[in-house]
PDB file of C-alpha atoms in Angstrom:
ATOM      1  CA  UNK A   1       0.000   0.000   0.000  1.00 85.00           C
ATOM      2  CA  UNK A   2       2.825   2.379   0.843  1.00 89.00           C
ATOM      3  CA  UNK A   3       4.487   1.612  -2.495  1.00 87.00           C
ATOM      4  CA  UNK A   4       1.265   2.308  -4.392  1.00 84.00           C
ATOM      5  CA  UNK A   5       0.952   5.642  -2.594  1.00 88.00           C
ATOM      6  CA  UNK A   6       4.589   6.401  -3.388  1.00 88.00           C
ATOM      7  CA  UNK A   7       4.120   5.926  -7.145  1.00 88.00           C
ATOM      8  CA  UNK A   8       0.694   7.555  -7.275  1.00 88.00           C
ATOM      9  CA  UNK A   9       1.938  10.465  -9.428  1.00 90.00           C
ATOM     10  CA  UNK A  10       4.025   8.302 -11.760  1.00 90.00           C
ATOM     11  CA  UNK A  11       1.764   8.982 -14.738  1.00 89.00           C
ATOM     12  CA  UNK A  12       1.679  12.772 -14.347  1.00 90.00           C
ATOM     13  CA  UNK A  13       2.474  14.359 -17.709  1.00 91.00           C
ATOM     14  CA  UNK A  14       2.387  11.081 -19.640  1.00 92.00           C
ATOM     15  CA  UNK A  15       0.708  11.667 -23.020  1.00 93.00           C
ATOM     16  CA  UNK A  16       0.229   8.121 -24.284  1.00 94.00           C
ATOM     17  CA  UNK A  17      -1.517   5.137 -22.736  1.00 91.00           C
ATOM     18  CA  UNK A  18      -0.099   3.936 -19.425  1.00 92.00           C
ATOM     19  CA  UNK A  19      -1.086   1.078 -17.123  1.00 89.00           C
ATOM     20  CA  UNK A  20       0.329   0.704 -13.613  1.00 86.00           C
ATOM     21  CA  UNK A  21      -0.052  -2.476 -11.583  1.00 82.00           C
ATOM     22  CA  UNK A  22       2.140  -2.337  -8.480  1.00 77.00           C
ATOM     23  CA  UNK A  23       5.727  -2.414  -9.784  1.00 76.00           C
ATOM     24  CA  UNK A  24       4.719  -3.494 -13.314  1.00 83.00           C
ATOM     25  CA  UNK A  25       4.230  -0.441 -15.530  1.00 87.00           C
ATOM     26  CA  UNK A  26       3.339  -0.500 -19.214  1.00 92.00           C
ATOM     27  CA  UNK A  27       3.413   2.428 -21.634  1.00 93.00           C
ATOM     28  CA  UNK A  28       2.087   2.181 -25.174  1.00 93.00           C
ATOM     29  CA  UNK A  29       0.649   4.050 -28.095  1.00 92.00           C
ATOM     30  CA  UNK A  30       0.012   4.078 -31.833  1.00 92.00           C
ATOM     31  CA  UNK A  31       3.235   4.983 -33.667  1.00 92.00           C
ATOM     32  CA  UNK A  32       2.629   5.814 -37.327  1.00 90.00           C
ATOM     33  CA  UNK A  33       5.298   8.454 -37.841  1.00 91.00           C
ATOM     34  CA  UNK A  34       8.277  10.251 -36.304  1.00 93.00           C
ATOM     35  CA  UNK A  35       6.057  12.517 -34.221  1.00 94.00           C
ATOM     36  CA  UNK A  36       4.336   9.526 -32.607  1.00 93.00           C
ATOM     37  CA  UNK A  37       7.713   7.916 -31.951  1.00 94.00           C
ATOM     38  CA  UNK A  38       9.065  11.033 -30.260  1.00 94.00           C
ATOM     39  CA  UNK A  39       5.887  11.284 -28.187  1.00 95.00           C
ATOM     40  CA  UNK A  40       6.251   7.749 -26.858  1.00 94.00           C
ATOM     41  CA  UNK A  41       9.966   8.144 -26.232  1.00 95.00           C
ATOM     42  CA  UNK A  42       9.169  11.423 -24.474  1.00 95.00           C
ATOM     43  CA  UNK A  43       6.898   9.569 -22.061  1.00 94.00           C
ATOM     44  CA  UNK A  44       9.749   7.197 -21.223  1.00 94.00           C
ATOM     45  CA  UNK A  45      11.942  10.204 -20.529  1.00 94.00           C
ATOM     46  CA  UNK A  46       9.273  11.629 -18.217  1.00 94.00           C
ATOM     47  CA  UNK A  47       9.260   8.377 -16.292  1.00 93.00           C
ATOM     48  CA  UNK A  48      13.042   8.602 -15.994  1.00 92.00           C
ATOM     49  CA  UNK A  49      12.733  12.130 -14.624  1.00 92.00           C
ATOM     50  CA  UNK A  50      10.163  10.949 -12.086  1.00 93.00           C
ATOM     51  CA  UNK A  51      12.451   8.105 -11.012  1.00 91.00           C
ATOM     52  CA  UNK A  52      15.397  10.454 -10.583  1.00 91.00           C
ATOM     53  CA  UNK A  53      13.322  12.970  -8.648  1.00 91.00           C
ATOM     54  CA  UNK A  54      12.071  10.358  -6.211  1.00 91.00           C
ATOM     55  CA  UNK A  55      15.388   8.466  -6.001  1.00 88.00           C
ATOM     56  CA  UNK A  56      14.253   5.356  -7.810  1.00 86.00           C
ATOM     57  CA  UNK A  57      15.520   3.691 -10.954  1.00 84.00           C
ATOM     58  CA  UNK A  58      13.910   1.584 -13.651  1.00 84.00           C
ATOM     59  CA  UNK A  59      15.681  -1.673 -14.374  1.00 85.00           C
ATOM     60  CA  UNK A  60      16.330  -1.334 -18.108  1.00 86.00           C
ATOM     61  CA  UNK A  61      17.456  -4.970 -18.329  1.00 87.00           C
ATOM     62  CA  UNK A  62      13.959  -6.107 -17.379  1.00 87.00           C
ATOM     63  CA  UNK A  63      12.223  -3.655 -19.696  1.00 90.00           C
ATOM     64  CA  UNK A  64      11.159  -4.908 -23.135  1.00 92.00           C
ATOM     65  CA  UNK A  65       9.347  -3.567 -26.177  1.00 94.00           C
ATOM     66  CA  UNK A  66       6.488  -5.458 -27.810  1.00 93.00           C
ATOM     67  CA  UNK A  67       5.791  -4.288 -31.371  1.00 94.00           C
ATOM     68  CA  UNK A  68       2.390  -4.926 -32.949  1.00 91.00           C
ATOM     69  CA  UNK A  69       1.455  -4.710 -36.616  1.00 86.00           C
ATOM     70  CA  UNK A  70       2.837  -6.321 -39.758  1.00 82.00           C
ATOM     71  CA  UNK A  71       4.346  -3.078 -41.074  1.00 84.00           C
ATOM     72  CA  UNK A  72       5.693  -1.909 -37.740  1.00 87.00           C
ATOM     73  CA  UNK A  73       9.163  -0.348 -38.258  1.00 86.00           C
ATOM     74  CA  UNK A  74      10.245  -1.711 -34.826  1.00 90.00           C
ATOM     75  CA  UNK A  75      11.825   1.509 -33.637  1.00 93.00           C
ATOM     76  CA  UNK A  76      14.349   1.484 -30.842  1.00 94.00           C
ATOM     77  CA  UNK A  77      13.336   2.949 -27.491  1.00 94.00           C
ATOM     78  CA  UNK A  78      15.659   3.838 -24.651  1.00 93.00           C
ATOM     79  CA  UNK A  79      15.498   3.944 -20.877  1.00 90.00           C
ATOM     80  CA  UNK A  80      18.389   5.355 -18.854  1.00 87.00           C
ATOM     81  CA  UNK A  81      20.309   5.686 -22.114  1.00 87.00           C
ATOM     82  CA  UNK A  82      20.040   1.949 -22.776  1.00 90.00           C
ATOM     83  CA  UNK A  83      18.279   0.526 -25.809  1.00 93.00           C
ATOM     84  CA  UNK A  84      15.409  -1.751 -24.827  1.00 92.00           C
ATOM     85  CA  UNK A  85      15.387  -5.193 -26.381  1.00 92.00           C
ATOM     86  CA  UNK A  86      12.503  -6.322 -28.549  1.00 93.00           C
ATOM     87  CA  UNK A  87      10.380  -9.263 -27.438  1.00 92.00           C
ATOM     88  CA  UNK A  88       8.039 -11.520 -29.381  1.00 92.00           C
ATOM     89  CA  UNK A  89       5.839 -12.167 -26.384  1.00 92.00           C
ATOM     90  CA  UNK A  90       5.364 -10.924 -22.855  1.00 90.00           C
ATOM     91  CA  UNK A  91       3.353 -12.102 -19.866  1.00 90.00           C
ATOM     92  CA  UNK A  92       0.941  -9.501 -18.584  1.00 87.00           C
ATOM     93  CA  UNK A  93      -0.997 -10.299 -15.397  1.00 86.00           C
ATOM     94  CA  UNK A  94      -0.830 -14.014 -16.167  1.00 89.00           C
ATOM     95  CA  UNK A  95      -1.688 -13.716 -19.875  1.00 92.00           C
ATOM     96  CA  UNK A  96       0.955 -14.391 -22.537  1.00 93.00           C
ATOM     97  CA  UNK A  97       0.631 -11.677 -25.179  1.00 93.00           C
ATOM     98  CA  UNK A  98       2.341 -12.383 -28.521  1.00 93.00           C
ATOM     99  CA  UNK A  99       3.352  -9.680 -30.978  1.00 91.00           C
ATOM    100  CA  UNK A 100       1.168 -11.363 -33.613  1.00 90.00           C
ATOM    101  CA  UNK A 101      -1.770 -11.307 -31.157  1.00 89.00           C
ATOM    102  CA  UNK A 102      -2.174 -15.042 -31.715  1.00 91.00           C
ATOM    103  CA  UNK A 103      -2.997 -17.010 -28.584  1.00 94.00           C
ATOM    104  CA  UNK A 104      -1.245 -20.302 -29.342  1.00 95.00           C
ATOM    105  CA  UNK A 105       1.630 -19.730 -26.928  1.00 95.00           C
ATOM    106  CA  UNK A 106      -0.750 -18.857 -24.089  1.00 96.00           C
ATOM    107  CA  UNK A 107      -2.961 -21.859 -24.853  1.00 97.00           C
ATOM    108  CA  UNK A 108       0.074 -24.159 -24.798  1.00 97.00           C
ATOM    109  CA  UNK A 109       1.152 -22.770 -21.446  1.00 96.00           C
ATOM    110  CA  UNK A 110      -2.213 -23.124 -19.703  1.00 97.00           C
ATOM    111  CA  UNK A 111      -2.795 -26.589 -21.194  1.00 97.00           C
ATOM    112  CA  UNK A 112       0.598 -27.789 -19.968  1.00 97.00           C
ATOM    113  CA  UNK A 113      -0.136 -26.466 -16.500  1.00 97.00           C
ATOM    114  CA  UNK A 114      -3.613 -28.042 -16.499  1.00 97.00           C
ATOM    115  CA  UNK A 115      -2.269 -31.456 -17.502  1.00 97.00           C
ATOM    116  CA  UNK A 116       0.302 -31.181 -14.728  1.00 97.00           C
ATOM    117  CA  UNK A 117      -2.435 -30.504 -12.191  1.00 97.00           C
ATOM    118  CA  UNK A 118      -4.472 -33.443 -13.504  1.00 96.00           C
ATOM    119  CA  UNK A 119      -1.433 -35.693 -13.142  1.00 95.00           C
ATOM    120  CA  UNK A 120      -1.007 -34.537  -9.544  1.00 95.00           C
ATOM    121  CA  UNK A 121      -4.675 -35.275  -8.803  1.00 94.00           C
ATOM    122  CA  UNK A 122      -4.438 -38.656 -10.506  1.00 91.00           C
ATOM    123  CA  UNK A 123      -1.445 -39.685  -8.400  1.00 91.00           C
ATOM    124  CA  UNK A 124      -2.664 -38.231  -5.111  1.00 90.00           C
ATOM    125  CA  UNK A 125      -6.334 -39.201  -4.960  1.00 86.00           C
ATOM    126  CA  UNK A 126      -7.074 -42.861  -4.301  1.00 83.00           C
ATOM    127  CA  UNK A 127     -10.813 -42.675  -3.688  1.00 82.00           C
ATOM    128  CA  UNK A 128     -12.046 -41.113  -6.948  1.00 80.00           C
ATOM    129  CA  UNK A 129     -15.704 -40.497  -6.340  1.00 88.00           C
ATOM    130  CA  UNK A 130     -17.397 -38.329  -8.956  1.00 88.00           C
ATOM    131  CA  UNK A 131     -18.232 -35.667  -6.389  1.00 90.00           C
ATOM    132  CA  UNK A 132     -14.679 -35.309  -5.044  1.00 92.00           C
ATOM    133  CA  UNK A 133     -13.005 -35.393  -8.456  1.00 94.00           C
ATOM    134  CA  UNK A 134     -15.458 -32.910  -9.922  1.00 94.00           C
ATOM    135  CA  UNK A 135     -14.819 -30.444  -7.108  1.00 95.00           C
ATOM    136  CA  UNK A 136     -11.066 -30.765  -7.562  1.00 95.00           C
ATOM    137  CA  UNK A 137     -11.391 -30.231 -11.311  1.00 96.00           C
ATOM    138  CA  UNK A 138     -13.570 -27.145 -10.912  1.00 96.00           C
ATOM    139  CA  UNK A 139     -11.342 -25.676  -8.218  1.00 96.00           C
ATOM    140  CA  UNK A 140      -7.836 -26.478  -9.489  1.00 96.00           C
ATOM    141  CA  UNK A 141      -7.964 -27.156 -13.234  1.00 97.00           C
ATOM    142  CA  UNK A 142     -10.775 -25.386 -15.052  1.00 97.00           C
ATOM    143  CA  UNK A 143     -10.115 -21.888 -13.622  1.00 96.00           C
ATOM    144  CA  UNK A 144      -6.652 -21.947 -15.248  1.00 94.00           C
ATOM    145  CA  UNK A 145      -8.267 -22.700 -18.606  1.00 96.00           C
ATOM    146  CA  UNK A 146     -10.728 -19.811 -18.286  1.00 95.00           C
ATOM    147  CA  UNK A 147      -8.807 -17.075 -16.498  1.00 95.00           C
ATOM    148  CA  UNK A 148      -9.415 -13.791 -18.352  1.00 93.00           C
ATOM    149  CA  UNK A 149     -10.590 -15.861 -21.326  1.00 94.00           C
ATOM    150  CA  UNK A 150     -12.544 -12.967 -22.873  1.00 93.00           C
ATOM    151  CA  UNK A 151      -9.159 -11.506 -23.780  1.00 92.00           C
ATOM    152  CA  UNK A 152      -7.485 -14.581 -25.272  1.00 94.00           C
ATOM    153  CA  UNK A 153     -10.309 -16.923 -26.339  1.00 94.00           C
ATOM    154  CA  UNK A 154      -8.957 -19.022 -29.255  1.00 94.00           C
ATOM    155  CA  UNK A 155     -10.511 -19.050 -32.710  1.00 90.00           C
ATOM    156  CA  UNK A 156      -8.353 -21.688 -34.419  1.00 92.00           C
ATOM    157  CA  UNK A 157      -9.707 -25.212 -34.150  1.00 93.00           C
ATOM    158  CA  UNK A 158      -6.288 -26.609 -33.142  1.00 95.00           C
ATOM    159  CA  UNK A 159      -6.180 -24.347 -30.078  1.00 96.00           C
ATOM    160  CA  UNK A 160      -9.817 -25.048 -29.252  1.00 95.00           C
ATOM    161  CA  UNK A 161      -9.128 -28.785 -29.345  1.00 96.00           C
ATOM    162  CA  UNK A 162      -6.033 -28.405 -27.134  1.00 97.00           C
ATOM    163  CA  UNK A 163      -8.143 -26.857 -24.382  1.00 97.00           C
ATOM    164  CA  UNK A 164     -10.952 -29.361 -24.810  1.00 97.00           C
ATOM    165  CA  UNK A 165      -8.443 -32.215 -24.555  1.00 97.00           C
ATOM    166  CA  UNK A 166      -7.866 -31.321 -20.891  1.00 97.00           C
ATOM    167  CA  UNK A 167     -11.505 -31.849 -19.996  1.00 97.00           C
ATOM    168  CA  UNK A 168     -11.591 -35.024 -22.089  1.00 96.00           C
ATOM    169  CA  UNK A 169      -8.651 -36.345 -20.067  1.00 96.00           C
ATOM    170  CA  UNK A 170     -10.338 -35.498 -16.774  1.00 96.00           C
ATOM    171  CA  UNK A 171     -13.617 -37.211 -17.654  1.00 95.00           C
ATOM    172  CA  UNK A 172     -11.734 -40.349 -18.670  1.00 94.00           C
ATOM    173  CA  UNK A 173     -10.003 -40.467 -15.276  1.00 92.00           C
ATOM    174  CA  UNK A 174     -13.270 -41.278 -13.513  1.00 91.00           C
ATOM    175  CA  UNK A 175     -14.079 -44.951 -12.887  1.00 89.00           C
ATOM    176  CA  UNK A 176     -16.652 -46.393 -15.248  1.00 88.00           C
ATOM    177  CA  UNK A 177     -16.327 -43.574 -17.794  1.00 89.00           C
ATOM    178  CA  UNK A 178     -13.691 -45.037 -20.090  1.00 86.00           C
ATOM    179  CA  UNK A 179     -16.187 -46.698 -22.460  1.00 90.00           C
ATOM    180  CA  UNK A 180     -18.492 -43.688 -22.746  1.00 92.00           C
ATOM    181  CA  UNK A 181     -18.321 -41.016 -25.421  1.00 93.00           C
ATOM    182  CA  UNK A 182     -17.254 -37.489 -24.477  1.00 94.00           C
ATOM    183  CA  UNK A 183     -20.818 -36.185 -24.747  1.00 93.00           C
ATOM    184  CA  UNK A 184     -22.117 -38.995 -22.509  1.00 94.00           C
ATOM    185  CA  UNK A 185     -19.416 -38.308 -19.926  1.00 94.00           C
ATOM    186  CA  UNK A 186     -20.323 -34.605 -19.853  1.00 94.00           C
ATOM    187  CA  UNK A 187     -24.030 -35.342 -19.500  1.00 93.00           C
ATOM    188  CA  UNK A 188     -23.434 -37.682 -16.562  1.00 93.00           C
ATOM    189  CA  UNK A 189     -21.293 -35.071 -14.785  1.00 93.00           C
ATOM    190  CA  UNK A 190     -23.574 -32.143 -15.594  1.00 93.00           C
ATOM    191  CA  UNK A 191     -20.802 -30.413 -17.557  1.00 93.00           C
ATOM    192  CA  UNK A 192     -20.700 -28.803 -20.979  1.00 93.00           C
ATOM    193  CA  UNK A 193     -17.848 -28.337 -23.427  1.00 95.00           C
ATOM    194  CA  UNK A 194     -15.276 -25.652 -22.662  1.00 96.00           C
ATOM    195  CA  UNK A 195     -16.070 -24.119 -26.039  1.00 95.00           C
ATOM    196  CA  UNK A 196     -19.666 -23.596 -24.986  1.00 95.00           C
ATOM    197  CA  UNK A 197     -18.570 -22.188 -21.622  1.00 96.00           C
ATOM    198  CA  UNK A 198     -16.418 -19.589 -23.382  1.00 96.00           C
ATOM    199  CA  UNK A 199     -19.320 -18.485 -25.565  1.00 96.00           C
ATOM    200  CA  UNK A 200     -21.617 -18.429 -22.534  1.00 96.00           C
ATOM    201  CA  UNK A 201     -19.070 -16.381 -20.599  1.00 95.00           C
ATOM    202  CA  UNK A 202     -18.765 -13.888 -23.466  1.00 96.00           C
ATOM    203  CA  UNK A 203     -22.516 -13.344 -23.565  1.00 96.00           C
ATOM    204  CA  UNK A 204     -22.747 -12.973 -19.787  1.00 96.00           C
ATOM    205  CA  UNK A 205     -19.996 -10.361 -19.914  1.00 95.00           C
ATOM    206  CA  UNK A 206     -21.815  -8.435 -22.667  1.00 95.00           C
ATOM    207  CA  UNK A 207     -24.977  -8.485 -20.537  1.00 95.00           C
ATOM    208  CA  UNK A 208     -23.072  -7.087 -17.541  1.00 95.00           C
ATOM    209  CA  UNK A 209     -21.437  -4.364 -19.639  1.00 93.00           C
ATOM    210  CA  UNK A 210     -24.617  -3.213 -21.359  1.00 92.00           C
ATOM    211  CA  UNK A 211     -26.576  -3.300 -18.098  1.00 90.00           C
ATOM    212  CA  UNK A 212     -23.934  -1.246 -16.313  1.00 89.00           C
ATOM    213  CA  UNK A 213     -23.122  -4.003 -13.821  1.00 92.00           C
ATOM    214  CA  UNK A 214     -19.428  -3.990 -14.737  1.00 88.00           C
ATOM    215  CA  UNK A 215     -17.742  -0.613 -14.471  1.00 85.00           C
ATOM    216  CA  UNK A 216     -16.688  -0.382 -18.107  1.00 85.00           C
ATOM    217  CA  UNK A 217     -17.105   2.454 -20.590  1.00 86.00           C
ATOM    218  CA  UNK A 218     -19.539   0.759 -22.947  1.00 86.00           C
ATOM    219  CA  UNK A 219     -18.960   3.369 -25.659  1.00 85.00           C
ATOM    220  CA  UNK A 220     -15.333   2.258 -25.973  1.00 84.00           C
ATOM    221  CA  UNK A 221     -16.405  -1.316 -26.665  1.00 86.00           C
ATOM    222  CA  UNK A 222     -19.755  -1.298 -28.441  1.00 86.00           C
ATOM    223  CA  UNK A 223     -22.034   0.926 -30.493  1.00 82.00           C
ATOM    224  CA  UNK A 224     -25.719   0.386 -29.792  1.00 78.00           C
ATOM    225  CA  UNK A 225     -28.126   0.120 -32.708  1.00 71.00           C
ATOM    226  CA  UNK A 226     -31.158   2.375 -32.524  1.00 59.00           C
ATOM    227  CA  UNK A 227     -34.614   1.031 -33.292  1.00 53.00           C
ATOM    228  CA  UNK A 228     -35.653  -2.349 -34.599  1.00 50.00           C
ATOM    229  CA  UNK A 229     -35.195  -3.848 -38.039  1.00 52.00           C
ATOM    230  CA  UNK A 230     -38.339  -5.402 -39.552  1.00 49.00           C
ATOM    231  CA  UNK A 231     -39.858  -5.591 -36.037  1.00 52.00           C
ATOM    232  CA  UNK A 232     -37.327  -8.286 -35.124  1.00 65.00           C
ATOM    233  CA  UNK A 233     -34.628  -8.302 -32.497  1.00 73.00           C
ATOM    234  CA  UNK A 234     -34.151  -6.599 -29.149  1.00 85.00           C
ATOM    235  CA  UNK A 235     -33.308  -3.024 -28.179  1.00 83.00           C
ATOM    236  CA  UNK A 236     -29.767  -3.836 -27.011  1.00 87.00           C
ATOM    237  CA  UNK A 237     -28.375  -4.898 -30.366  1.00 89.00           C
ATOM    238  CA  UNK A 238     -24.788  -3.787 -30.890  1.00 89.00           C
ATOM    239  CA  UNK A 239     -22.883  -2.805 -33.983  1.00 85.00           C
ATOM    240  CA  UNK A 240     -19.375  -3.920 -34.898  1.00 76.00           C
ATOM    241  CA  UNK A 241     -16.430  -1.865 -36.025  1.00 76.00           C
ATOM    242  CA  UNK A 242     -14.569  -1.989 -39.297  1.00 76.00           C
ATOM    243  CA  UNK A 243     -11.423  -4.094 -39.388  1.00 75.00           C
ATOM    244  CA  UNK A 244      -8.997  -5.402 -41.972  1.00 73.00           C
ATOM    245  CA  UNK A 245      -7.483  -8.583 -40.545  1.00 71.00           C
ATOM    246  CA  UNK A 246      -9.059 -11.718 -39.127  1.00 75.00           C
ATOM    247  CA  UNK A 247      -7.228 -11.242 -35.839  1.00 77.00           C
ATOM    248  CA  UNK A 248      -9.209  -8.095 -35.076  1.00 79.00           C
ATOM    249  CA  UNK A 249     -12.401  -9.836 -36.147  1.00 81.00           C
ATOM    250  CA  UNK A 250     -12.011 -12.440 -33.405  1.00 87.00           C
ATOM    251  CA  UNK A 251     -11.570  -9.929 -30.585  1.00 90.00           C
ATOM    252  CA  UNK A 252     -14.193 -10.098 -27.847  1.00 91.00           C
ATOM    253  CA  UNK A 253     -15.939  -6.925 -29.004  1.00 89.00           C
ATOM    254  CA  UNK A 254     -16.334  -8.335 -32.526  1.00 90.00           C
ATOM    255  CA  UNK A 255     -16.928 -12.056 -32.152  1.00 91.00           C
ATOM    256  CA  UNK A 256     -19.901 -11.679 -29.786  1.00 93.00           C
ATOM    257  CA  UNK A 257     -21.904  -9.291 -31.965  1.00 92.00           C
ATOM    258  CA  UNK A 258     -23.728 -11.740 -34.236  1.00 91.00           C
ATOM    259  CA  UNK A 259     -24.568 -14.185 -31.430  1.00 93.00           C
ATOM    260  CA  UNK A 260     -25.653 -11.444 -29.032  1.00 94.00           C
ATOM    261  CA  UNK A 261     -27.888  -9.748 -31.598  1.00 92.00           C
ATOM    262  CA  UNK A 262     -29.616 -13.058 -32.345  1.00 92.00           C
ATOM    263  CA  UNK A 263     -30.625 -13.682 -28.723  1.00 94.00           C
ATOM    264  CA  UNK A 264     -34.387 -13.493 -28.119  1.00 94.00           C
ATOM    265  CA  UNK A 265     -35.867 -10.548 -26.266  1.00 93.00           C
ATOM    266  CA  UNK A 266     -36.810 -12.571 -23.186  1.00 93.00           C
ATOM    267  CA  UNK A 267     -33.167 -13.564 -22.665  1.00 95.00           C
ATOM    268  CA  UNK A 268     -31.623 -10.113 -23.134  1.00 94.00           C
ATOM    269  CA  UNK A 269     -34.252  -8.391 -20.988  1.00 92.00           C
ATOM    270  CA  UNK A 270     -33.598 -10.641 -17.988  1.00 94.00           C
ATOM    271  CA  UNK A 271     -33.967  -8.815 -14.684  1.00 93.00           C
ATOM    272  CA  UNK A 272     -30.672 -10.022 -13.202  1.00 95.00           C
ATOM    273  CA  UNK A 273     -27.472 -11.863 -14.047  1.00 96.00           C
ATOM    274  CA  UNK A 274     -28.804 -15.053 -12.459  1.00 96.00           C
ATOM    275  CA  UNK A 275     -31.989 -14.849 -14.494  1.00 96.00           C
ATOM    276  CA  UNK A 276     -29.968 -14.158 -17.658  1.00 96.00           C
ATOM    277  CA  UNK A 277     -27.823 -17.262 -17.074  1.00 96.00           C
ATOM    278  CA  UNK A 278     -30.871 -19.477 -16.609  1.00 96.00           C
ATOM    279  CA  UNK A 279     -32.621 -18.172 -19.717  1.00 96.00           C
ATOM    280  CA  UNK A 280     -29.413 -18.267 -21.753  1.00 96.00           C
ATOM    281  CA  UNK A 281     -28.744 -21.911 -20.826  1.00 95.00           C
ATOM    282  CA  UNK A 282     -32.301 -22.821 -21.767  1.00 94.00           C
ATOM    283  CA  UNK A 283     -31.931 -21.056 -25.125  1.00 94.00           C
ATOM    284  CA  UNK A 284     -28.560 -22.666 -25.891  1.00 93.00           C
ATOM    285  CA  UNK A 285     -29.922 -26.120 -25.032  1.00 91.00           C
ATOM    286  CA  UNK A 286     -32.912 -25.580 -27.281  1.00 90.00           C
ATOM    287  CA  UNK A 287     -30.759 -24.384 -30.187  1.00 86.00           C
ATOM    288  CA  UNK A 288     -28.028 -26.964 -29.609  1.00 85.00           C
ATOM    289  CA  UNK A 289     -25.384 -24.242 -29.427  1.00 85.00           C
ATOM    290  CA  UNK A 290     -21.942 -25.510 -28.397  1.00 83.00           C
ATOM    291  CA  UNK A 291     -19.767 -22.640 -29.608  1.00 83.00           C
ATOM    292  CA  UNK A 292     -19.503 -19.815 -32.080  1.00 83.00           C
ATOM    293  CA  UNK A 293     -19.662 -22.343 -34.883  1.00 65.00           C
ATOM    294  CA  UNK A 294     -22.666 -24.106 -33.253  1.00 48.00           C
ATOM    295  CA  UNK A 295     -20.776 -27.417 -32.997  1.00 43.00           C
ATOM    296  CA  UNK A 296     -17.954 -28.512 -30.725  1.00 41.00           C
ATOM    297  CA  UNK A 297     -16.170 -30.486 -33.386  1.00 43.00           C
ATOM    298  CA  UNK A 298     -15.336 -34.136 -32.681  1.00 44.00           C
ATOM    299  CA  UNK A 299     -17.191 -35.335 -29.597  1.00 43.00           C
ATOM    300  CA  UNK A 300     -16.092 -38.944 -29.223  1.00 45.00           C
TER     301      UNK A 300
END
């Protein structure tokens, strides 16, 4: 707490985007020309001045630059007179962010960790009742596969299957489940595919944002459509933004638009989050929705 108070004025005078989380500070901006470059480098110099004024020093060896964009000139930035090294990926609050904005490296990391936890459970638990194993899975394994998933949710089938493979492995660990298909194992345990859970989580988050439950500036994420088209649809339909590449098209604010706009009025106009979840589950069961592509791929 004292450290947070100490660095409270760290961002004074900074022009570009800055994010401060304890001792992990990130500065970024759009750099299209020399003026933008000088502006971002100027912010780094302001941070140096702050550090000198308050008798602190940034560790330039631990500072890295992550360049985004295919045509990025990868300019060199300096801290304390030292050129910062470029990085292809960087972990930010537990999420591995790649310069290509692809999520494969993060998926591989969380899947490896999840399999390790499953192996620990498999070796440590002798009495594998469904109830005990299910609680361990929900408490120790699945949260790692869904942490901050609205940011990094995969769109390539290979990454989707990697995540689903973890839950397949878990359901096969239970006694008497080896001969059942994946769908049958999920039905017996009252589970659904991870792909469906990600879609469900996206829609719940949209509901919270549009209803003002989450403290987010909705205008920075979505544009609301006004009126109804051919008397169909609900009053909370959202409009997407223009984009050039597929990567941008799979961001949270883009991928949820079509599915959200197709939800029936009675689901969207739920009185609470709990009511929305119940009505959404009923709608997804009726429509057989398992993911953005409606199917969860190979089930058996």
